[in-house]
JSON list of C-alpha atoms in Angstrom, two decimals:
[
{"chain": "A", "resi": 54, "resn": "UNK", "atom": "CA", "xyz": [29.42, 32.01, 7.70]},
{"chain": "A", "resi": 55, "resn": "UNK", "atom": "CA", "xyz": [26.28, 32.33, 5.86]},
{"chain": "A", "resi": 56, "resn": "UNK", "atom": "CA", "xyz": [23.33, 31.33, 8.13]},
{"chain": "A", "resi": 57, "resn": "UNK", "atom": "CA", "xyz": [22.28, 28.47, 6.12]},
{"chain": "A", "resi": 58, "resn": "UNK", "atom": "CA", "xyz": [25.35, 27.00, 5.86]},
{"chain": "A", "resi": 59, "resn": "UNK", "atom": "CA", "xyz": [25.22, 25.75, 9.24]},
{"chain": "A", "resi": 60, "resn": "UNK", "atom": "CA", "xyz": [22.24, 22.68, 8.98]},
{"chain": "A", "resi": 61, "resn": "UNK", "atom": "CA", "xyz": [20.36, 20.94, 12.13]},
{"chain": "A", "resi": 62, "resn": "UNK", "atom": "CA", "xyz": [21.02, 16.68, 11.70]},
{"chain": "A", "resi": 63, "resn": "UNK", "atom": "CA", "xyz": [17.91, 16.85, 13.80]},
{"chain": "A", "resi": 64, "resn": "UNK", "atom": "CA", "xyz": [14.85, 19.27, 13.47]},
{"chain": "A", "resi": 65, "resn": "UNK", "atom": "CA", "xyz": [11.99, 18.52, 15.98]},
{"chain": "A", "resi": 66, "resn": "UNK", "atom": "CA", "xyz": [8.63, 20.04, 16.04]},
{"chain": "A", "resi": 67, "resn": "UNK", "atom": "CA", "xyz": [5.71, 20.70, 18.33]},
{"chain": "A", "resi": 68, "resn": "UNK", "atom": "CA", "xyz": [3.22, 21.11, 15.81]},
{"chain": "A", "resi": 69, "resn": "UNK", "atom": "CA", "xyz": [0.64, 23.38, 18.39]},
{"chain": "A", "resi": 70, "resn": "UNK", "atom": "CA", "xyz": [-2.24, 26.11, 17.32]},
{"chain": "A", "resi": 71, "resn": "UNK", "atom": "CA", "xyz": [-4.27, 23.73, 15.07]},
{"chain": "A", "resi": 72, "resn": "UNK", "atom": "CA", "xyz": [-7.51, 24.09, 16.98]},
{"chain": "A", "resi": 73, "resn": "UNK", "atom": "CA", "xyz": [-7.04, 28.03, 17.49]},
{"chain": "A", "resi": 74, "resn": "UNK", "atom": "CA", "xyz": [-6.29, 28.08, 13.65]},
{"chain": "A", "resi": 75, "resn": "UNK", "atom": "CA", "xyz": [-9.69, 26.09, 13.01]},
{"chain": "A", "resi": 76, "resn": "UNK", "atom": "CA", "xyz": [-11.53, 28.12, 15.56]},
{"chain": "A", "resi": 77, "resn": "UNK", "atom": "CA", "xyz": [-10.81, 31.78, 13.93]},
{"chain": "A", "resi": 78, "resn": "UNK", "atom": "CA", "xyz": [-12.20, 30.36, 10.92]},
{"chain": "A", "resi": 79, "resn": "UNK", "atom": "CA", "xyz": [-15.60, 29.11, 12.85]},
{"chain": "A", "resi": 80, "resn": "UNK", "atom": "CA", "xyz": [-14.45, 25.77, 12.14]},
{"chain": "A", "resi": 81, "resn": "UNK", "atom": "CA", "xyz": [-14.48, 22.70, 14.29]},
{"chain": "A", "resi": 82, "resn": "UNK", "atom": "CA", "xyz": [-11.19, 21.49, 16.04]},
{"chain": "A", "resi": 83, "resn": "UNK", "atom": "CA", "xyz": [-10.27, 18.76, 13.43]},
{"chain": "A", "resi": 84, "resn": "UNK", "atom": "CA", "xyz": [-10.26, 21.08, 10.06]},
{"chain": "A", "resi": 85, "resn": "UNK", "atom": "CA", "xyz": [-7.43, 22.54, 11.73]},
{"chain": "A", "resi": 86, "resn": "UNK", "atom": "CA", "xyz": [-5.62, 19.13, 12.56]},
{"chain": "A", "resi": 87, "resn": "UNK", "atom": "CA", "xyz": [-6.10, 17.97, 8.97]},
{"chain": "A", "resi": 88, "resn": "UNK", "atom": "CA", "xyz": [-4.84, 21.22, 7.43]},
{"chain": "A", "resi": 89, "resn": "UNK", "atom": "CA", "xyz": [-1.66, 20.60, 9.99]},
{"chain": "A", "resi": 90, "resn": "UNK", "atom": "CA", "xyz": [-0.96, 17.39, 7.46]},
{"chain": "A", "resi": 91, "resn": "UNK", "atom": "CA", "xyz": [-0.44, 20.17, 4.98]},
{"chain": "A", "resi": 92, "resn": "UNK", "atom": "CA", "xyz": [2.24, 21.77, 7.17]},
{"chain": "A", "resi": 93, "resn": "UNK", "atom": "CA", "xyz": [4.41, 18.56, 8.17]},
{"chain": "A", "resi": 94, "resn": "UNK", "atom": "CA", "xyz": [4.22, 18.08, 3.96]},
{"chain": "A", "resi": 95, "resn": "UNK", "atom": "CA", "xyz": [5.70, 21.35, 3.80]},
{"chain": "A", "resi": 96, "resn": "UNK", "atom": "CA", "xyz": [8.54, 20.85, 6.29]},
{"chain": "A", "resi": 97, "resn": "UNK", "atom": "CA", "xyz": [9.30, 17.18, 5.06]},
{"chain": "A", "resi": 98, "resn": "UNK", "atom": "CA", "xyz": [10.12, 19.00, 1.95]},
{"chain": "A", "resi": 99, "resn": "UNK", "atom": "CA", "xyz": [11.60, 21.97, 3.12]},
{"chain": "A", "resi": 100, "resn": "UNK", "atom": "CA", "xyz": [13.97, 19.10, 5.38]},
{"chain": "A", "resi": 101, "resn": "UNK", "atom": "CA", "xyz": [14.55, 17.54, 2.04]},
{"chain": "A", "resi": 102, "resn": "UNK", "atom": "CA", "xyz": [15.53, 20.69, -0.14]},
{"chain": "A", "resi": 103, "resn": "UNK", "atom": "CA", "xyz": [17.94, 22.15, 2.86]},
{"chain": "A", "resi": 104, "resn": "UNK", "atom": "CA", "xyz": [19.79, 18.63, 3.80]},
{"chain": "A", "resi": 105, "resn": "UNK", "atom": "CA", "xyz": [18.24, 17.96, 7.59]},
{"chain": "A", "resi": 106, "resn": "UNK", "atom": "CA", "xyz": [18.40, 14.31, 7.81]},
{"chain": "A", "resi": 107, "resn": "UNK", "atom": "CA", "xyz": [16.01, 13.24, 10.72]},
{"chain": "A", "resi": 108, "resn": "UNK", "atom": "CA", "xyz": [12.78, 15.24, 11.55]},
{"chain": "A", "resi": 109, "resn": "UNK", "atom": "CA", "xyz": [10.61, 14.58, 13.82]},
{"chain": "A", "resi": 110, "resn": "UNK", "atom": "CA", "xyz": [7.22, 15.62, 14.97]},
{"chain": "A", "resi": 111, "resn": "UNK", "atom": "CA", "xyz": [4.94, 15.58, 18.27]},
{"chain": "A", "resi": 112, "resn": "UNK", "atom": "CA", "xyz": [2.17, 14.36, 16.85]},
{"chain": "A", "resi": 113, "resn": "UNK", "atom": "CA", "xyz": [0.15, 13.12, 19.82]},
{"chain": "A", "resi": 114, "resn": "UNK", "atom": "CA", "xyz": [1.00, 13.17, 23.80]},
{"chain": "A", "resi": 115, "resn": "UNK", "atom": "CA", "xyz": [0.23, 10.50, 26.24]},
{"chain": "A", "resi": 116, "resn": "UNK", "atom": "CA", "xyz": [-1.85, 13.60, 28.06]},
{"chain": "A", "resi": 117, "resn": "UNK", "atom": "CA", "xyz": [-3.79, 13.82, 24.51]},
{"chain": "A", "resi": 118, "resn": "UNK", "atom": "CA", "xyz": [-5.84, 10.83, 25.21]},
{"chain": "A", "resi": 119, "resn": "UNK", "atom": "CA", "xyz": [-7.54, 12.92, 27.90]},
{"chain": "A", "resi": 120, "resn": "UNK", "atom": "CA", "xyz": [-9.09, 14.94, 25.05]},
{"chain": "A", "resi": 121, "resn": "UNK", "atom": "CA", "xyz": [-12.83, 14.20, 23.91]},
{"chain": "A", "resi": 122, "resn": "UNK", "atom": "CA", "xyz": [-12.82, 11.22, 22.27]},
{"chain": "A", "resi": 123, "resn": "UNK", "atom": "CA", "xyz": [-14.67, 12.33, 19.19]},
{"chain": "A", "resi": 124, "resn": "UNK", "atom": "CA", "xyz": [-11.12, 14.27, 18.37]},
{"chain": "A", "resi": 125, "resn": "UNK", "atom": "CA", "xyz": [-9.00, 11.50, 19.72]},
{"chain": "A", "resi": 126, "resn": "UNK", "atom": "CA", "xyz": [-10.99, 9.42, 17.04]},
{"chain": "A", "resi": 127, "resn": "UNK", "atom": "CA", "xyz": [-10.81, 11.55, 14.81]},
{"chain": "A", "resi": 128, "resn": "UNK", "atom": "CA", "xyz": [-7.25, 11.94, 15.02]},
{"chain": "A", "resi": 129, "resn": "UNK", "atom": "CA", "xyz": [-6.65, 8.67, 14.97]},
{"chain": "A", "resi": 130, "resn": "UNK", "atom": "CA", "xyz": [-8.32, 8.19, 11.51]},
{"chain": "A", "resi": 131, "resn": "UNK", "atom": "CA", "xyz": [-6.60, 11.07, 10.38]},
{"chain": "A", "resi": 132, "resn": "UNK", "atom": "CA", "xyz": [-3.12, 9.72, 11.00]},
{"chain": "A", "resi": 133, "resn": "UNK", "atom": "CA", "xyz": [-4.11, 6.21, 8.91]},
{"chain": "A", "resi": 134, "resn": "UNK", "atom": "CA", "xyz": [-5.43, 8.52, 6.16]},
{"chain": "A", "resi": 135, "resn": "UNK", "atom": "CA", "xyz": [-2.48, 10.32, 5.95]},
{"chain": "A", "resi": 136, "resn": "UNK", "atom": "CA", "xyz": [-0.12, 7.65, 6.26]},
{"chain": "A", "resi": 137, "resn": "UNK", "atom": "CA", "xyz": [-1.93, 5.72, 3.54]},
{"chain": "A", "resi": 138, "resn": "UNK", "atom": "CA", "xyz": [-1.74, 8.55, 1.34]},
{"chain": "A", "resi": 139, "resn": "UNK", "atom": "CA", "xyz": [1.55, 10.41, 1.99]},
{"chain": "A", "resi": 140, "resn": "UNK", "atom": "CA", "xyz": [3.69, 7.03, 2.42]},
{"chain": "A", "resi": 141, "resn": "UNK", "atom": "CA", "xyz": [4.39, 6.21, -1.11]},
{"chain": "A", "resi": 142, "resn": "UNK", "atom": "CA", "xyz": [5.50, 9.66, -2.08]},
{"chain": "A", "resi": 143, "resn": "UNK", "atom": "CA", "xyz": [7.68, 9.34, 1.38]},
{"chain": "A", "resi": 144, "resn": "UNK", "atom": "CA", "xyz": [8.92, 6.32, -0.27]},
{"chain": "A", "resi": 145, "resn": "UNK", "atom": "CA", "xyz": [10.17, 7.42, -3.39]},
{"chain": "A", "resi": 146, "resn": "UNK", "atom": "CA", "xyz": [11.94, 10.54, -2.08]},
{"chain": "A", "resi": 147, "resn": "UNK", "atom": "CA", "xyz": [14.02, 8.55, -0.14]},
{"chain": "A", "resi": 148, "resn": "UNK", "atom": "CA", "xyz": [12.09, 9.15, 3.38]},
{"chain": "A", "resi": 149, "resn": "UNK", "atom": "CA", "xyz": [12.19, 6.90, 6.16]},
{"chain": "A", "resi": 150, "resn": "UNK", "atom": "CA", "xyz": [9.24, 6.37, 8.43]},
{"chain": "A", "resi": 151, "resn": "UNK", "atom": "CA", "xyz": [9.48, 5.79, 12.17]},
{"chain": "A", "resi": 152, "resn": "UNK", "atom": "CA", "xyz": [6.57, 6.00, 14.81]},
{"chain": "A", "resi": 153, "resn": "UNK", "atom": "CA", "xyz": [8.14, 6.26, 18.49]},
{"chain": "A", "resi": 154, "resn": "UNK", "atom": "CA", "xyz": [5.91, 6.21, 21.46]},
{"chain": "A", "resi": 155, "resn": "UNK", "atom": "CA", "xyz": [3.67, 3.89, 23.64]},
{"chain": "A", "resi": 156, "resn": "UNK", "atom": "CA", "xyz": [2.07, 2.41, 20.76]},
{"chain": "A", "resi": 157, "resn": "UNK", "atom": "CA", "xyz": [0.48, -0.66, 23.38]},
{"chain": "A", "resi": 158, "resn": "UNK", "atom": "CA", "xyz": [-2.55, 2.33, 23.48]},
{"chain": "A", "resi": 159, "resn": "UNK", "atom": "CA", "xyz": [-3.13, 2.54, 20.25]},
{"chain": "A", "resi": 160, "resn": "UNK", "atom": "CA", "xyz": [-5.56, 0.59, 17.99]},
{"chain": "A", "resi": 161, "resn": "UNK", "atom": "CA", "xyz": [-4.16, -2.70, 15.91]},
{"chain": "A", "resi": 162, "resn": "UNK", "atom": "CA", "xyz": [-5.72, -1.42, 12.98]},
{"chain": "A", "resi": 163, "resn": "UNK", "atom": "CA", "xyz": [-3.71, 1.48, 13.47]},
{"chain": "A", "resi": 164, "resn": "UNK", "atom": "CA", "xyz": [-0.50, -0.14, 14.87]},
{"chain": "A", "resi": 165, "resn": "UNK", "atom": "CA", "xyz": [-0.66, -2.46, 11.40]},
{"chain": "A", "resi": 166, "resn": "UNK", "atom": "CA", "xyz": [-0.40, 0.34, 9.23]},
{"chain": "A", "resi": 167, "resn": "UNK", "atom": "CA", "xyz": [2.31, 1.58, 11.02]},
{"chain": "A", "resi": 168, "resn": "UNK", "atom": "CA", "xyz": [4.36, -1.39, 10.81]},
{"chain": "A", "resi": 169, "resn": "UNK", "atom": "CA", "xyz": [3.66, -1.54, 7.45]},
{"chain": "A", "resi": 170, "resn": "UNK", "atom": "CA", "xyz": [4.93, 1.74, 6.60]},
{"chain": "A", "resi": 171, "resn": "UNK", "atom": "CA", "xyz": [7.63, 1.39, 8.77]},
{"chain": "A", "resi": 172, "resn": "UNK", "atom": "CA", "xyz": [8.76, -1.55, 6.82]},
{"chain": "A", "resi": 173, "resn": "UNK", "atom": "CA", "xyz": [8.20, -0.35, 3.43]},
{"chain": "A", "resi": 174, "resn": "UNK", "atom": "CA", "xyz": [10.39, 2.29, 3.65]},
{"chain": "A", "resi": 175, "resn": "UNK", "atom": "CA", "xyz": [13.49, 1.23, 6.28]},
{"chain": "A", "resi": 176, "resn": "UNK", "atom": "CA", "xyz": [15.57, 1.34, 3.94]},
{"chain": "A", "resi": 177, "resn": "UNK", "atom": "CA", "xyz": [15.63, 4.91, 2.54]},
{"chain": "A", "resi": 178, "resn": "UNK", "atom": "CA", "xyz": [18.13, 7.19, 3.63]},
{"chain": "A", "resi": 179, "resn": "UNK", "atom": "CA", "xyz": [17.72, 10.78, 2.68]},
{"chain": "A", "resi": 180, "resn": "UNK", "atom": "CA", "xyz": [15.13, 11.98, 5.49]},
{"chain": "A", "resi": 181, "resn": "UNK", "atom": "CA", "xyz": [14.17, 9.97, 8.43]},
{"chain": "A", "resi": 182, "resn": "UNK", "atom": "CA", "xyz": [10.75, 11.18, 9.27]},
{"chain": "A", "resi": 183, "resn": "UNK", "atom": "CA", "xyz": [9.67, 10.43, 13.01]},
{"chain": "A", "resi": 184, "resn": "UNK", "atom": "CA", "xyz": [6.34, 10.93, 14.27]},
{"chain": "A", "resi": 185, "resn": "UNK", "atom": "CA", "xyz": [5.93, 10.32, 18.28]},
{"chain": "A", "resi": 186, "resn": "UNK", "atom": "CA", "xyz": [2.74, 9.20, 18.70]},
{"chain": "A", "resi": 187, "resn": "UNK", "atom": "CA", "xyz": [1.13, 8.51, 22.32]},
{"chain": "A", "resi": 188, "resn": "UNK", "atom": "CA", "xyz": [4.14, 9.56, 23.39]},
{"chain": "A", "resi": 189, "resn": "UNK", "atom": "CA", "xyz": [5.69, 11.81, 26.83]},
{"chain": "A", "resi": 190, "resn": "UNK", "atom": "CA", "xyz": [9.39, 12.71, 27.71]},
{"chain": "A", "resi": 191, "resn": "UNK", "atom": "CA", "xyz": [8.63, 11.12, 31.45]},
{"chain": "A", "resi": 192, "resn": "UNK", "atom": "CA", "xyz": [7.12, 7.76, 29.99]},
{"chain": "A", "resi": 193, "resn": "UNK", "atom": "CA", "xyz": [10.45, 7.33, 27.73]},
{"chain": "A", "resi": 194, "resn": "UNK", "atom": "CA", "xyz": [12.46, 7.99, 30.76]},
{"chain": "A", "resi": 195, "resn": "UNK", "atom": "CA", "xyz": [10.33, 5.43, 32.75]},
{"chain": "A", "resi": 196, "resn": "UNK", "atom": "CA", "xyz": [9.89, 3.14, 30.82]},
{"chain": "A", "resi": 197, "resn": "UNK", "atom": "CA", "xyz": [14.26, 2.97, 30.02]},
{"chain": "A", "resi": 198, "resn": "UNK", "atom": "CA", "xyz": [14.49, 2.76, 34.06]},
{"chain": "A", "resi": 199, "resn": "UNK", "atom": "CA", "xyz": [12.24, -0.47, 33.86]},
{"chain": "A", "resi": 200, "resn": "UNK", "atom": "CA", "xyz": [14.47, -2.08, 30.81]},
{"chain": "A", "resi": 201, "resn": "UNK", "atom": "CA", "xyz": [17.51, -0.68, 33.38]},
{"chain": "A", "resi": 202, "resn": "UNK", "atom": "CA", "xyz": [15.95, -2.15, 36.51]},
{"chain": "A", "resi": 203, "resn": "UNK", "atom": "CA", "xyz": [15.40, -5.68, 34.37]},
{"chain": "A", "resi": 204, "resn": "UNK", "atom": "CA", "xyz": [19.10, -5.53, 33.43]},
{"chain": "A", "resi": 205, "resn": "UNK", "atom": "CA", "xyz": [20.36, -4.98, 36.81]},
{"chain": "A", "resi": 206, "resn": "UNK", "atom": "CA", "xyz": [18.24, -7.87, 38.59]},
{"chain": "A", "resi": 207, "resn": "UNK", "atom": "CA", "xyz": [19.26, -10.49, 35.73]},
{"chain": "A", "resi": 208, "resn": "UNK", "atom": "CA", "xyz": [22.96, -11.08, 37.25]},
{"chain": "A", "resi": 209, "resn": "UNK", "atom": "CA", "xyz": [24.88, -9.79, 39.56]},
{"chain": "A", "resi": 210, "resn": "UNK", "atom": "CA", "xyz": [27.56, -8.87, 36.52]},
{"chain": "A", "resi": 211, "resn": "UNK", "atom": "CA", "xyz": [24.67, -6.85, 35.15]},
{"chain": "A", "resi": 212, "resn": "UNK", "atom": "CA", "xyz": [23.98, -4.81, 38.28]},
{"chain": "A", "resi": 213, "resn": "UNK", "atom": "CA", "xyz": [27.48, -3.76, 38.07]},
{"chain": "A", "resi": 214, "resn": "UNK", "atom": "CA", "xyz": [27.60, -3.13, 34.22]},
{"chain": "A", "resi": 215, "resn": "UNK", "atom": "CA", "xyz": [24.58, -0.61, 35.05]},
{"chain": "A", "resi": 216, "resn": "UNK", "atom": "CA", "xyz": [26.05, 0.52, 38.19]},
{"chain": "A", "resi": 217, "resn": "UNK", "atom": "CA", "xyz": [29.10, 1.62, 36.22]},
{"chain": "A", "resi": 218, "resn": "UNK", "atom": "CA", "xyz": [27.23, 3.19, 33.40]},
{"chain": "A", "resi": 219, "resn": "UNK", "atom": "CA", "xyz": [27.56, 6.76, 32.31]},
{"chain": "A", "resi": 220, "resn": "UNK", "atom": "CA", "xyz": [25.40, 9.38, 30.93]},
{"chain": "A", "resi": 221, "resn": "UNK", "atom": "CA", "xyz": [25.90, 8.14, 27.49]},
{"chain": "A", "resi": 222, "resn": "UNK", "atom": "CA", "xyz": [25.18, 4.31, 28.40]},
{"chain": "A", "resi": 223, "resn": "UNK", "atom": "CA", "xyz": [21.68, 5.74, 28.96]},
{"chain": "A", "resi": 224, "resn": "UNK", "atom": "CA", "xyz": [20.76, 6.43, 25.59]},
{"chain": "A", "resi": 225, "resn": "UNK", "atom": "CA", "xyz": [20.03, 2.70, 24.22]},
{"chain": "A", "resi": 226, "resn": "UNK", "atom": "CA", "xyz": [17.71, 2.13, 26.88]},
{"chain": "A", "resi": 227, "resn": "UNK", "atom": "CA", "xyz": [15.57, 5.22, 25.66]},
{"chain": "A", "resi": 228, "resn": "UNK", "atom": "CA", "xyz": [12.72, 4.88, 22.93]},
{"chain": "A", "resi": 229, "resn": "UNK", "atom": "CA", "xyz": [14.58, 7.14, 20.72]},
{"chain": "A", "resi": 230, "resn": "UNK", "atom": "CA", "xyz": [17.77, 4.24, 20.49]},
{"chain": "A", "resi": 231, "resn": "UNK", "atom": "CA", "xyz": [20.22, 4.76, 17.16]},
{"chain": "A", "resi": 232, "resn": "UNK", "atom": "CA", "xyz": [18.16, 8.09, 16.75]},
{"chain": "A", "resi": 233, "resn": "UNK", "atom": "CA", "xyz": [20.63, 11.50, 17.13]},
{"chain": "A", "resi": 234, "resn": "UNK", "atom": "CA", "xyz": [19.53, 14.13, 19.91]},
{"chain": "A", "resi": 235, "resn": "UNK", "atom": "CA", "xyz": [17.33, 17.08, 18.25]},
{"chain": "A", "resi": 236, "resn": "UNK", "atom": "CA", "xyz": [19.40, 20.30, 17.05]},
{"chain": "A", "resi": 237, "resn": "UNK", "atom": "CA", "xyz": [16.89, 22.35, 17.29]},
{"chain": "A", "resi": 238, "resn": "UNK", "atom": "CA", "xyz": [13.13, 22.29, 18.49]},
{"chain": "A", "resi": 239, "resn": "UNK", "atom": "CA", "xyz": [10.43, 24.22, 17.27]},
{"chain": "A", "resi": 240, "resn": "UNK", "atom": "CA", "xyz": [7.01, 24.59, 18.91]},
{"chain": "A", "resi": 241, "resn": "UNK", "atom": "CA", "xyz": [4.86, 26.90, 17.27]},
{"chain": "A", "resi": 242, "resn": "UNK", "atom": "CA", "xyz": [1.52, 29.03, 18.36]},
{"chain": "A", "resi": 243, "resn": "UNK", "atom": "CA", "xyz": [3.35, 31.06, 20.91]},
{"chain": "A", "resi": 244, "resn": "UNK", "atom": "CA", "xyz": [3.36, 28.68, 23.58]},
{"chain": "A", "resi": 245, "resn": "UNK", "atom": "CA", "xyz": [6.62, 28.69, 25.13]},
{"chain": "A", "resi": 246, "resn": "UNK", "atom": "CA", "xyz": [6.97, 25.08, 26.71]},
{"chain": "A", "resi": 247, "resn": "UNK", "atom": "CA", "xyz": [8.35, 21.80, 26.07]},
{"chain": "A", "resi": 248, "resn": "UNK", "atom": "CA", "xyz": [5.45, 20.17, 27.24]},
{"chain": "A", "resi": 249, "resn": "UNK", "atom": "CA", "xyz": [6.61, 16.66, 28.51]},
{"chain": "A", "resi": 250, "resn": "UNK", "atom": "CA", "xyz": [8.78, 16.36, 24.86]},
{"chain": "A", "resi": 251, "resn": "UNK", "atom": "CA", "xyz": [12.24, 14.93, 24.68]},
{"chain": "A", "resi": 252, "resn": "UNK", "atom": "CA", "xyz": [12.81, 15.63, 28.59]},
{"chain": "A", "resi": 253, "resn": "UNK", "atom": "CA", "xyz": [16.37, 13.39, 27.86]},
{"chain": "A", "resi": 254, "resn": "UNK", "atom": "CA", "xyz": [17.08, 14.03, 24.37]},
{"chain": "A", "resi": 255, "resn": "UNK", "atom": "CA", "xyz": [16.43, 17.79, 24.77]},
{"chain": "A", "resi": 256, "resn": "UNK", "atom": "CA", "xyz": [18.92, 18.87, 27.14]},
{"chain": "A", "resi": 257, "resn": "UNK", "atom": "CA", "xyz": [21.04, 20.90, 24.93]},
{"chain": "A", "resi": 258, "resn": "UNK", "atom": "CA", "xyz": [18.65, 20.87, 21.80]},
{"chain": "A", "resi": 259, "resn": "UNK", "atom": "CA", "xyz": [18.42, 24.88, 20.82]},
{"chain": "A", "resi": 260, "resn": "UNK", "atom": "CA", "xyz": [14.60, 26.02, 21.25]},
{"chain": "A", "resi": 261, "resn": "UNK", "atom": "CA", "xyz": [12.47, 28.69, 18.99]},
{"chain": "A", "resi": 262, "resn": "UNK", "atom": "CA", "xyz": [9.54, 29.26, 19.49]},
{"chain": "A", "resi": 263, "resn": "UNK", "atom": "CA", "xyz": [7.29, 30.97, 17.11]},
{"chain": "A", "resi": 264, "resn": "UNK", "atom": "CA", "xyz": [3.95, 32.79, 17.21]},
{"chain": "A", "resi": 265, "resn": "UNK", "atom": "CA", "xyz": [2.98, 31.10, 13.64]},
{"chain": "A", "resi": 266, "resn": "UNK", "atom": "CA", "xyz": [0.05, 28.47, 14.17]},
{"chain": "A", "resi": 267, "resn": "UNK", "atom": "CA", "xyz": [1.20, 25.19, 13.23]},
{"chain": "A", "resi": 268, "resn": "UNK", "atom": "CA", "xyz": [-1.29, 25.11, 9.88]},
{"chain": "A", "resi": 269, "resn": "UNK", "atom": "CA", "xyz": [0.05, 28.17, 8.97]},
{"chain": "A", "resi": 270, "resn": "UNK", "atom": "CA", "xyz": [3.84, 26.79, 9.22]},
{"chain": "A", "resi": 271, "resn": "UNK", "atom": "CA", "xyz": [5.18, 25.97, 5.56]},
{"chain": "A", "resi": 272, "resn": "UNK", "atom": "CA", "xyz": [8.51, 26.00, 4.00]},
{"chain": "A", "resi": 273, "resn": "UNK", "atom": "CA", "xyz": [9.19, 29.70, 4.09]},
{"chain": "A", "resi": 274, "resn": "UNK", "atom": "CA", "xyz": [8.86, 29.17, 8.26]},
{"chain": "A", "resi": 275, "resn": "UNK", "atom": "CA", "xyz": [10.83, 26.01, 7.98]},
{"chain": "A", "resi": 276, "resn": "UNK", "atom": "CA", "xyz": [13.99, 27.87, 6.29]},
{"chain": "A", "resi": 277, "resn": "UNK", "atom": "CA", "xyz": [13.31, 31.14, 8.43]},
{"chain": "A", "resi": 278, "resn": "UNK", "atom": "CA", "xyz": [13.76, 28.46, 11.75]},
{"chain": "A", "resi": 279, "resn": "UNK", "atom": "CA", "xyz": [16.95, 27.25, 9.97]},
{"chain": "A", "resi": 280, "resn": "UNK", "atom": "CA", "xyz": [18.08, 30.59, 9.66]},
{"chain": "A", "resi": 281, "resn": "UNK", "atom": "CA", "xyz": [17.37, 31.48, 13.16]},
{"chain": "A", "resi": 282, "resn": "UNK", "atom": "CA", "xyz": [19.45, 28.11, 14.56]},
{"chain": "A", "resi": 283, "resn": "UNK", "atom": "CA", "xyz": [22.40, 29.20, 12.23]},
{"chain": "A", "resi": 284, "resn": "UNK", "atom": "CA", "xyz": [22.81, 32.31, 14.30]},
{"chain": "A", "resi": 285, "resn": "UNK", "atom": "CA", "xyz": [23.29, 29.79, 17.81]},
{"chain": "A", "resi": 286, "resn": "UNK", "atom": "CA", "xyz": [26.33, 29.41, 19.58]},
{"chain": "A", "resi": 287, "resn": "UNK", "atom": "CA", "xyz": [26.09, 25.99, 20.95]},
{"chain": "A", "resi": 288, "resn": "UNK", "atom": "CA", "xyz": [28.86, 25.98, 23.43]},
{"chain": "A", "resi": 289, "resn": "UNK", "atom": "CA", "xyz": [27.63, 23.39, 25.49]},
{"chain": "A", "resi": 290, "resn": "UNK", "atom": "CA", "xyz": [28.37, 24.17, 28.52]},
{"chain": "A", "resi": 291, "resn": "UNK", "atom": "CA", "xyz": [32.01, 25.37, 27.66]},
{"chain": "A", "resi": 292, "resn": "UNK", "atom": "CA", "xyz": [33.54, 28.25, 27.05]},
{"chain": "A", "resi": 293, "resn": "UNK", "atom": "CA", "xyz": [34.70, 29.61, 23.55]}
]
């Protein structure tokens, strides 16, 4: 089989290196974040042009509001400039918007034009574009065990509905609902780490990572990661 026959429904990236890109070129920390918008432009066509349906991106961690908060800000304004400028193009390709994460920390400014984008294009069906934003693998997790806990303590029906519930009955409860698991996940710069990313949803995802720095990742990297997953056996856990 030809490698790029075989096609990920779900690409995921950890878009890492941005501020080691900036800094080799003497430049502050966010030249390198807004070149990164370049690179998830690249890969939103590359998903596009090779028929991956959802892609998603780790945009910003729960542990990222530790940062300074001049490049918190900054990043912050970034993502509404980008969002405001990228989302009508998004829309007329066919790309759906979704932010997943603990969006109670971010700004309502920003949570407005989220919604907003969100809305405008929740219909489209050729990409679904996800961006998790203020978002951590262990929070998800968490905060499904609350909704579970909530469930459980309404009736005593309900504590043995969850009681009874299987792996797969877990899934809803998550922030990533109606959403498949990732294929494949990408982080790039080297690092070799999920860093608190799809803890769940990434159990049997297929990982590559890549020495590229994220601003530096463009379609050629995009297809060369496709390639790379084609050449998986996914077994599973069983044998073949």
């Amino acid at each position: 089989m030809e490698p790029m026959n075989r096609i990920p429904v779900h690409v995921s990236m950890i878009m890492d290196g941005n501020g080691r890109w900036a800094k080799e070129r003497g430049k502050e920390r966010i030249y390198g974040h807004f070149e990164g918008v370049e690179s998830v432009r690249a890969c939103v066509e590359a998903a596009v042009e090779t028929g991956v349906k959802y892609l998603s991106i780790y945009a910003f961690s729960e542990e990222n509001w530790n940062r300074p908060q001049a490049e918190v800000d900054g990043l912050m304004e970034l993502m509404v400039k980008a969002m405001a400028s990228e989302m009508e193009k998004l829309n007329s390709n066919g790309v759906r918007f979704m932010v997943i994460g603990n969006r109670e920390r971010l700004a309502p400014s920003l949570n407005q034009v989220i919604d907003s984008c969100m809305d405008m294009t929740s219909s489209n069906d050729t990409l679904t574009l996800i961006v998790f934003l203020s978002y951590s693998g262990k929070w998800d997790i968490l905060q499904a065990a609350k909704k579970l806990a909530r469930k459980a303590a309404a009736s005593e029906a309900d504590l043995e509905e969850v009681m009874s519930m299987d792996i797969n009955g877990f899934d809803p409860f998550l922030a990533t609902a109606g959403i498949p698991d990732p294929d494949l996940i990408v982080r790039t710069s080297g690092e070799s780490r999920l860093s608190n990313y799809l803890l769940w949803q990434g159990a049997y995802s297929e990982l590559l990572f890549v020495d590229t720095l994220w601003p530096d990742f463009r379609k050629e990297e995009f297809k060369s990661a496709l390639s790379e997953y084609a050449k998986r056996d996914r077994r599973y856990g069983k044998v073949k």
